Short mmCIF file of N, CA and C in Angstrom, two decimals:
data_model
loop_
_atom_site.label_atom_id
_atom_site.label_comp_id
_atom_site.label_asym_id
_atom_site.label_seq_id
_atom_site.Cartn_x
_atom_site.Cartn_y
_atom_site.Cartn_z
N GLN A 1 -8.02 14.42 -13.25
CA GLN A 1 -8.26 13.97 -12.13
C GLN A 1 -9.15 12.67 -11.92
N VAL A 2 -8.93 12.05 -10.66
CA VAL A 2 -10.04 10.73 -10.66
C VAL A 2 -10.61 10.94 -9.03
N GLN A 3 -12.04 11.02 -8.97
CA GLN A 3 -12.43 11.27 -7.89
C GLN A 3 -12.91 9.37 -7.24
N LEU A 4 -12.54 9.19 -6.11
CA LEU A 4 -12.66 7.85 -5.67
C LEU A 4 -13.83 7.82 -4.66
N VAL A 5 -14.86 6.96 -4.17
CA VAL A 5 -15.59 7.17 -3.11
C VAL A 5 -15.75 5.70 -2.64
N GLU A 6 -15.54 5.38 -1.91
CA GLU A 6 -15.69 4.09 -0.93
C GLU A 6 -16.93 3.69 -0.19
N SER A 7 -17.55 2.76 -0.27
CA SER A 7 -18.53 2.42 0.61
C SER A 7 -18.78 0.94 1.08
N GLY A 8 -19.58 0.51 1.52
CA GLY A 8 -19.54 -0.91 1.99
C GLY A 8 -19.09 -1.14 3.31
N GLY A 9 -18.29 -0.20 3.89
CA GLY A 9 -17.99 -0.53 5.49
C GLY A 9 -19.16 -0.72 6.16
N GLY A 10 -18.42 -1.47 7.74
CA GLY A 10 -19.28 -1.22 8.67
C GLY A 10 -18.72 -2.34 10.33
N LEU A 11 -20.03 -2.37 10.73
CA LEU A 11 -19.58 -3.59 11.87
C LEU A 11 -20.22 -4.75 11.62
N VAL A 12 -19.17 -5.95 11.97
CA VAL A 12 -19.56 -6.98 11.67
C VAL A 12 -18.61 -7.90 12.55
N GLN A 13 -19.20 -9.38 13.11
CA GLN A 13 -18.60 -9.97 13.93
C GLN A 13 -17.41 -10.89 13.23
N ALA A 14 -16.63 -11.51 14.13
CA ALA A 14 -15.57 -12.19 13.82
C ALA A 14 -16.10 -13.35 12.71
N GLY A 15 -15.40 -13.40 11.49
CA GLY A 15 -15.80 -14.82 10.81
C GLY A 15 -17.02 -14.51 9.98
N GLY A 16 -17.22 -13.15 10.05
CA GLY A 16 -18.35 -12.65 8.90
C GLY A 16 -17.65 -12.03 7.78
N SER A 17 -18.39 -11.66 6.87
CA SER A 17 -18.03 -11.14 5.33
C SER A 17 -18.53 -9.49 5.02
N LEU A 18 -17.68 -8.93 4.55
CA LEU A 18 -17.92 -7.50 3.74
C LEU A 18 -17.61 -7.40 2.63
N ARG A 19 -18.09 -6.58 1.90
CA ARG A 19 -17.69 -6.15 0.38
C ARG A 19 -17.80 -5.01 0.33
N LEU A 20 -16.58 -4.31 0.32
CA LEU A 20 -16.04 -2.73 -0.06
C LEU A 20 -16.54 -2.57 -1.67
N SER A 21 -16.81 -1.55 -1.96
CA SER A 21 -16.88 -1.04 -3.35
C SER A 21 -16.42 0.32 -3.42
N CYS A 22 -15.57 0.58 -4.52
CA CYS A 22 -15.22 2.11 -5.00
C CYS A 22 -15.46 2.55 -6.07
N ALA A 23 -16.05 3.52 -6.11
CA ALA A 23 -16.70 4.01 -7.17
C ALA A 23 -15.77 5.31 -7.97
N ALA A 24 -15.34 5.33 -9.15
CA ALA A 24 -14.49 6.01 -9.85
C ALA A 24 -14.89 7.02 -10.62
N SER A 25 -14.72 8.16 -10.93
CA SER A 25 -15.27 9.14 -11.81
C SER A 25 -13.83 9.64 -11.96
N GLY A 26 -14.15 10.59 -13.55
CA GLY A 26 -12.91 11.43 -13.68
C GLY A 26 -12.26 10.93 -14.83
N ARG A 27 -11.04 10.87 -15.01
CA ARG A 27 -10.30 10.33 -16.28
C ARG A 27 -10.47 8.89 -16.23
N THR A 28 -9.70 8.39 -17.33
CA THR A 28 -10.42 7.04 -17.68
C THR A 28 -9.85 6.08 -16.79
N PHE A 29 -10.84 5.51 -16.16
CA PHE A 29 -10.44 4.48 -14.90
C PHE A 29 -9.87 3.23 -15.49
N SER A 30 -10.21 2.87 -16.54
CA SER A 30 -9.63 1.31 -17.02
C SER A 30 -8.09 1.39 -17.20
N GLY A 31 -7.37 2.74 -17.07
CA GLY A 31 -5.86 2.98 -17.45
C GLY A 31 -5.16 3.00 -16.10
N TYR A 32 -5.96 2.59 -15.04
CA TYR A 32 -5.25 2.63 -13.50
C TYR A 32 -5.09 1.45 -12.93
N ALA A 33 -4.40 1.15 -12.50
CA ALA A 33 -4.11 0.11 -11.36
C ALA A 33 -4.85 0.63 -9.92
N MET A 34 -5.69 -0.36 -9.66
CA MET A 34 -6.43 0.07 -8.14
C MET A 34 -6.21 -0.92 -7.07
N GLY A 35 -5.49 0.15 -5.98
CA GLY A 35 -5.45 -0.88 -4.94
C GLY A 35 -6.19 -0.50 -3.60
N TRP A 36 -6.26 -1.32 -2.36
CA TRP A 36 -6.88 -1.14 -1.38
C TRP A 36 -6.09 -1.09 -0.18
N PHE A 37 -5.83 0.06 0.85
CA PHE A 37 -5.17 -0.15 1.58
C PHE A 37 -5.96 0.14 2.81
N ARG A 38 -5.16 0.19 4.05
CA ARG A 38 -5.95 0.05 5.27
C ARG A 38 -5.16 0.81 6.41
N GLN A 39 -5.57 1.46 7.50
CA GLN A 39 -4.92 1.84 8.29
C GLN A 39 -5.97 2.01 9.88
N ALA A 40 -5.52 1.11 10.43
CA ALA A 40 -5.82 1.07 11.73
C ALA A 40 -5.66 2.08 13.01
N PRO A 41 -6.13 2.13 13.89
CA PRO A 41 -6.13 3.18 14.96
C PRO A 41 -4.44 3.36 15.46
N GLY A 42 -3.88 4.23 15.27
CA GLY A 42 -2.15 4.22 15.85
C GLY A 42 -1.25 3.65 14.90
N LYS A 43 -1.56 3.22 13.92
CA LYS A 43 -0.71 2.47 13.15
C LYS A 43 -0.58 3.49 11.47
N GLU A 44 0.41 2.86 10.70
CA GLU A 44 0.53 3.41 9.54
C GLU A 44 -0.46 2.85 8.30
N ARG A 45 -0.48 3.76 7.38
CA ARG A 45 -1.51 3.36 6.29
C ARG A 45 -0.70 1.81 6.00
N GLU A 46 -1.46 0.90 5.31
CA GLU A 46 -0.63 -0.35 4.86
C GLU A 46 -1.50 -1.06 3.44
N PHE A 47 -0.44 -1.39 3.00
CA PHE A 47 -1.29 -2.13 1.46
C PHE A 47 -2.24 -3.36 2.13
N ALA A 48 -3.13 -3.42 1.29
CA ALA A 48 -4.15 -4.74 1.36
C ALA A 48 -4.05 -5.67 0.14
N ALA A 49 -3.99 -4.92 -0.95
CA ALA A 49 -4.48 -5.65 -2.39
C ALA A 49 -4.32 -4.50 -3.71
N VAL A 50 -4.22 -5.31 -4.90
CA VAL A 50 -4.19 -4.31 -5.63
C VAL A 50 -4.53 -4.94 -6.83
N ILE A 51 -5.14 -4.65 -7.98
CA ILE A 51 -5.38 -5.10 -8.99
C ILE A 51 -4.76 -4.27 -10.37
N SER A 52 -4.51 -4.99 -11.22
CA SER A 52 -4.02 -4.21 -12.58
C SER A 52 -5.27 -4.04 -13.35
N SER A 53 -4.96 -2.85 -14.43
CA SER A 53 -5.64 -2.16 -14.97
C SER A 53 -6.65 -3.43 -15.68
N GLY A 54 -6.15 -4.04 -15.96
CA GLY A 54 -6.81 -4.91 -17.11
C GLY A 54 -7.15 -6.69 -16.14
N SER A 55 -6.96 -6.36 -14.90
CA SER A 55 -7.57 -7.51 -13.67
C SER A 55 -6.71 -9.07 -14.07
N VAL A 56 -5.51 -8.68 -14.63
CA VAL A 56 -4.38 -9.71 -15.11
C VAL A 56 -3.71 -9.99 -13.65
N THR A 57 -3.41 -9.07 -13.20
CA THR A 57 -2.56 -9.41 -11.94
C THR A 57 -2.96 -8.41 -10.63
N LYS A 58 -2.79 -9.59 -9.78
CA LYS A 58 -3.74 -9.23 -8.11
C LYS A 58 -2.43 -9.49 -7.39
N TYR A 59 -2.31 -8.94 -6.15
CA TYR A 59 -1.43 -8.82 -5.44
C TYR A 59 -2.10 -8.60 -3.89
N TYR A 60 -1.66 -9.66 -2.82
CA TYR A 60 -2.33 -9.29 -1.55
C TYR A 60 -1.05 -9.46 -0.39
N THR A 61 -1.49 -8.58 0.34
CA THR A 61 -0.60 -8.44 1.55
C THR A 61 -0.72 -10.09 2.51
N ASP A 62 -0.07 -10.58 2.89
CA ASP A 62 0.08 -11.99 3.47
C ASP A 62 -1.04 -12.09 4.32
N SER A 63 -1.32 -11.22 5.07
CA SER A 63 -2.34 -11.30 6.27
C SER A 63 -3.68 -11.62 5.69
N VAL A 64 -4.10 -11.31 4.36
CA VAL A 64 -4.98 -11.04 3.81
C VAL A 64 -5.19 -12.32 2.84
N LYS A 65 -4.63 -12.87 2.37
CA LYS A 65 -4.35 -13.84 1.42
C LYS A 65 -5.25 -15.34 1.78
N GLY A 66 -6.34 -15.62 0.77
CA GLY A 66 -7.08 -16.40 1.20
C GLY A 66 -8.30 -16.31 1.70
N ARG A 67 -8.38 -14.77 2.04
CA ARG A 67 -9.70 -14.66 2.78
C ARG A 67 -10.11 -13.22 2.23
N PHE A 68 -9.38 -12.51 1.59
CA PHE A 68 -9.65 -11.37 0.83
C PHE A 68 -9.70 -11.48 -0.76
N THR A 69 -10.52 -10.76 -1.40
CA THR A 69 -10.55 -10.96 -3.33
C THR A 69 -11.11 -9.61 -3.52
N ILE A 70 -9.84 -9.06 -4.59
CA ILE A 70 -10.23 -7.91 -5.05
C ILE A 70 -10.39 -8.07 -6.68
N SER A 71 -11.38 -7.40 -6.90
CA SER A 71 -11.94 -7.43 -8.30
C SER A 71 -12.64 -5.90 -9.02
N ARG A 72 -12.73 -5.92 -10.17
CA ARG A 72 -13.19 -4.75 -10.75
C ARG A 72 -13.94 -4.94 -12.07
N ASP A 73 -14.58 -4.01 -12.33
CA ASP A 73 -15.73 -3.67 -13.39
C ASP A 73 -15.43 -2.50 -14.13
N ASN A 74 -14.42 -2.66 -15.09
CA ASN A 74 -14.21 -0.97 -15.88
C ASN A 74 -15.19 -0.90 -16.64
N ALA A 75 -16.23 -1.63 -17.12
CA ALA A 75 -17.31 -1.01 -17.59
C ALA A 75 -18.21 0.05 -16.66
N LYS A 76 -18.28 -0.22 -15.32
CA LYS A 76 -19.04 0.38 -14.37
C LYS A 76 -18.35 1.32 -13.42
N ASN A 77 -16.85 1.30 -13.82
CA ASN A 77 -16.09 2.30 -13.05
C ASN A 77 -16.24 2.13 -11.84
N MET A 78 -16.04 0.49 -11.26
CA MET A 78 -15.76 0.22 -10.02
C MET A 78 -14.86 -0.76 -9.56
N VAL A 79 -14.26 -0.87 -8.29
CA VAL A 79 -13.46 -1.86 -7.95
C VAL A 79 -14.10 -2.65 -6.38
N TYR A 80 -13.99 -3.49 -6.36
CA TYR A 80 -14.38 -4.29 -5.16
C TYR A 80 -13.25 -5.27 -4.04
N LEU A 81 -13.72 -4.98 -3.02
CA LEU A 81 -12.87 -5.81 -2.06
C LEU A 81 -13.67 -6.65 -1.37
N GLN A 82 -13.78 -7.82 -1.43
CA GLN A 82 -14.73 -9.07 -0.78
C GLN A 82 -13.62 -9.44 0.18
N MET A 83 -14.47 -9.29 1.71
CA MET A 83 -13.47 -9.73 2.65
C MET A 83 -14.30 -10.89 3.29
N ASN A 84 -13.44 -12.04 3.27
CA ASN A 84 -14.36 -13.28 3.99
C ASN A 84 -13.71 -13.60 5.26
N SER A 85 -14.26 -14.39 6.19
CA SER A 85 -13.47 -14.55 7.41
C SER A 85 -12.74 -13.55 8.54
N LEU A 86 -13.32 -12.89 8.54
CA LEU A 86 -12.93 -11.25 9.08
C LEU A 86 -12.48 -11.67 10.55
N LYS A 87 -11.32 -10.90 11.00
CA LYS A 87 -10.68 -10.90 12.03
C LYS A 87 -10.96 -9.53 13.14
N PRO A 88 -10.78 -9.30 14.19
CA PRO A 88 -10.77 -8.33 14.74
C PRO A 88 -9.57 -7.60 14.47
N GLU A 89 -8.28 -8.17 14.05
CA GLU A 89 -7.05 -7.40 13.61
C GLU A 89 -7.57 -6.70 12.16
N ASP A 90 -8.69 -7.20 11.23
CA ASP A 90 -8.86 -6.40 10.07
C ASP A 90 -9.66 -5.05 10.51
N THR A 91 -9.84 -4.72 11.72
CA THR A 91 -10.46 -3.45 11.89
C THR A 91 -9.66 -2.27 11.21
N ALA A 92 -10.26 -1.41 10.64
CA ALA A 92 -9.26 -0.25 10.06
C ALA A 92 -10.09 0.53 9.04
N VAL A 93 -9.63 1.72 8.75
CA VAL A 93 -10.34 2.58 7.63
C VAL A 93 -9.77 2.09 6.37
N TYR A 94 -10.52 1.62 5.68
CA TYR A 94 -9.94 1.24 4.11
C TYR A 94 -10.24 1.93 3.26
N TYR A 95 -9.25 2.38 2.46
CA TYR A 95 -9.06 3.46 1.35
C TYR A 95 -8.71 2.59 0.03
N CYS A 96 -9.64 3.24 -0.89
CA CYS A 96 -9.17 2.92 -2.40
C CYS A 96 -8.24 3.74 -3.06
N ALA A 97 -7.43 3.45 -3.90
CA ALA A 97 -6.61 4.21 -4.57
C ALA A 97 -6.24 3.81 -5.71
N ALA A 98 -5.93 5.00 -6.86
CA ALA A 98 -5.98 4.58 -7.90
C ALA A 98 -4.07 5.04 -8.59
N SER A 99 -3.55 4.05 -9.15
CA SER A 99 -1.95 4.47 -9.54
C SER A 99 -2.12 4.38 -10.89
N SER A 100 -1.42 5.15 -11.66
CA SER A 100 -1.24 5.06 -13.24
C SER A 100 0.28 4.44 -13.17
N ARG A 101 0.82 3.85 -12.42
CA ARG A 101 1.57 2.96 -13.04
C ARG A 101 1.24 1.34 -12.92
N THR A 102 1.99 0.36 -12.87
CA THR A 102 1.42 -1.07 -13.01
C THR A 102 1.14 -1.17 -11.69
N ALA A 103 0.58 -2.24 -11.65
CA ALA A 103 -0.08 -2.86 -10.12
C ALA A 103 1.36 -2.58 -8.85
N THR A 104 0.96 -2.00 -7.89
CA THR A 104 2.27 -1.60 -6.99
C THR A 104 1.63 -1.76 -5.82
N ILE A 105 2.37 -2.10 -4.94
CA ILE A 105 2.07 -2.27 -3.43
C ILE A 105 2.75 -0.88 -2.50
N ARG A 106 3.35 -0.34 -3.42
CA ARG A 106 4.02 0.98 -2.40
C ARG A 106 2.77 2.17 -2.72
N ARG A 107 2.68 2.71 -1.46
CA ARG A 107 1.72 3.66 -0.84
C ARG A 107 1.94 4.84 -1.79
N GLY A 108 3.30 5.46 -1.91
CA GLY A 108 3.79 6.46 -2.68
C GLY A 108 3.61 6.67 -3.98
N GLU A 109 3.10 5.58 -4.69
CA GLU A 109 3.17 5.47 -6.28
C GLU A 109 1.56 5.35 -6.53
N TYR A 110 0.51 5.73 -5.51
CA TYR A 110 -0.82 5.85 -5.79
C TYR A 110 -0.84 7.33 -6.03
N ASP A 111 -1.86 7.88 -6.95
CA ASP A 111 -1.87 9.25 -7.58
C ASP A 111 -3.28 9.92 -6.74
N TYR A 112 -4.07 8.77 -6.75
CA TYR A 112 -5.23 9.48 -5.95
C TYR A 112 -6.23 8.76 -5.03
N TRP A 113 -6.77 9.12 -4.03
CA TRP A 113 -7.00 8.28 -3.05
C TRP A 113 -8.74 8.75 -2.47
N GLY A 114 -9.36 8.00 -2.10
CA GLY A 114 -10.82 8.13 -1.50
C GLY A 114 -10.84 8.52 -0.20
N GLN A 115 -12.04 8.70 0.64
CA GLN A 115 -11.96 9.47 2.03
C GLN A 115 -12.05 8.29 2.78
N GLY A 116 -11.94 6.87 2.54
CA GLY A 116 -12.13 5.80 3.22
C GLY A 116 -13.54 5.26 3.74
N THR A 117 -13.38 4.06 4.26
CA THR A 117 -14.69 3.32 4.81
C THR A 117 -14.38 3.08 6.13
N GLN A 118 -14.86 2.79 7.19
CA GLN A 118 -14.84 2.25 8.45
C GLN A 118 -14.84 0.70 8.27
N VAL A 119 -14.12 -0.24 8.35
CA VAL A 119 -14.53 -1.33 8.76
C VAL A 119 -14.16 -1.79 10.45
N THR A 120 -15.21 -2.31 11.28
CA THR A 120 -14.88 -2.54 12.14
C THR A 120 -15.34 -4.31 12.63
N VAL A 121 -14.60 -5.12 13.21
CA VAL A 121 -14.56 -6.64 13.37
C VAL A 121 -14.71 -6.59 14.72
N SER A 122 -15.80 -7.33 15.41
CA SER A 122 -16.00 -7.50 16.91
C SER A 122 -15.83 -8.97 16.93
N LEU A 123 -15.40 -9.41 18.30
CA LEU A 123 -15.21 -10.63 18.74
C LEU A 123 -16.78 -11.40 18.73
#
C-alpha cells in the first residue's frame, strides 16, 4: 500500500503561482511513477502531469505545458507540482497518484490516489 497526502492548494489570482506537494508513505516510493490529475466541477478527472520513477521522463497535458513543472524527491518521498501563470480554467481539485507502471497518462493505470487539494484561480 502507498498512502498519498496532497497539500498546497488554495485561492490565487490569475497570473499567480502555487506549489502543490504530495507526501507518500508505505511501500517503496521510488519505484512508482507519480502523476497529478485534476477534476473541475462537473467534469471528468483529467491528466495534468507525470514523472517517471527516476525523474527521467516527464509528460504534461498541452494546456499546462510551459506553465507547470512536476518534480520529485525520492529521498523525502515527495512529489511536487509547481504551477505558474495560473488561469481560471486551472480551477479544480488536484490529485496525486502513484503507478507501478512506467510513466503513464492513463488514469486507469494508477494504483493509489490521494484525497485531493482544491485549487481556485480567480480573475
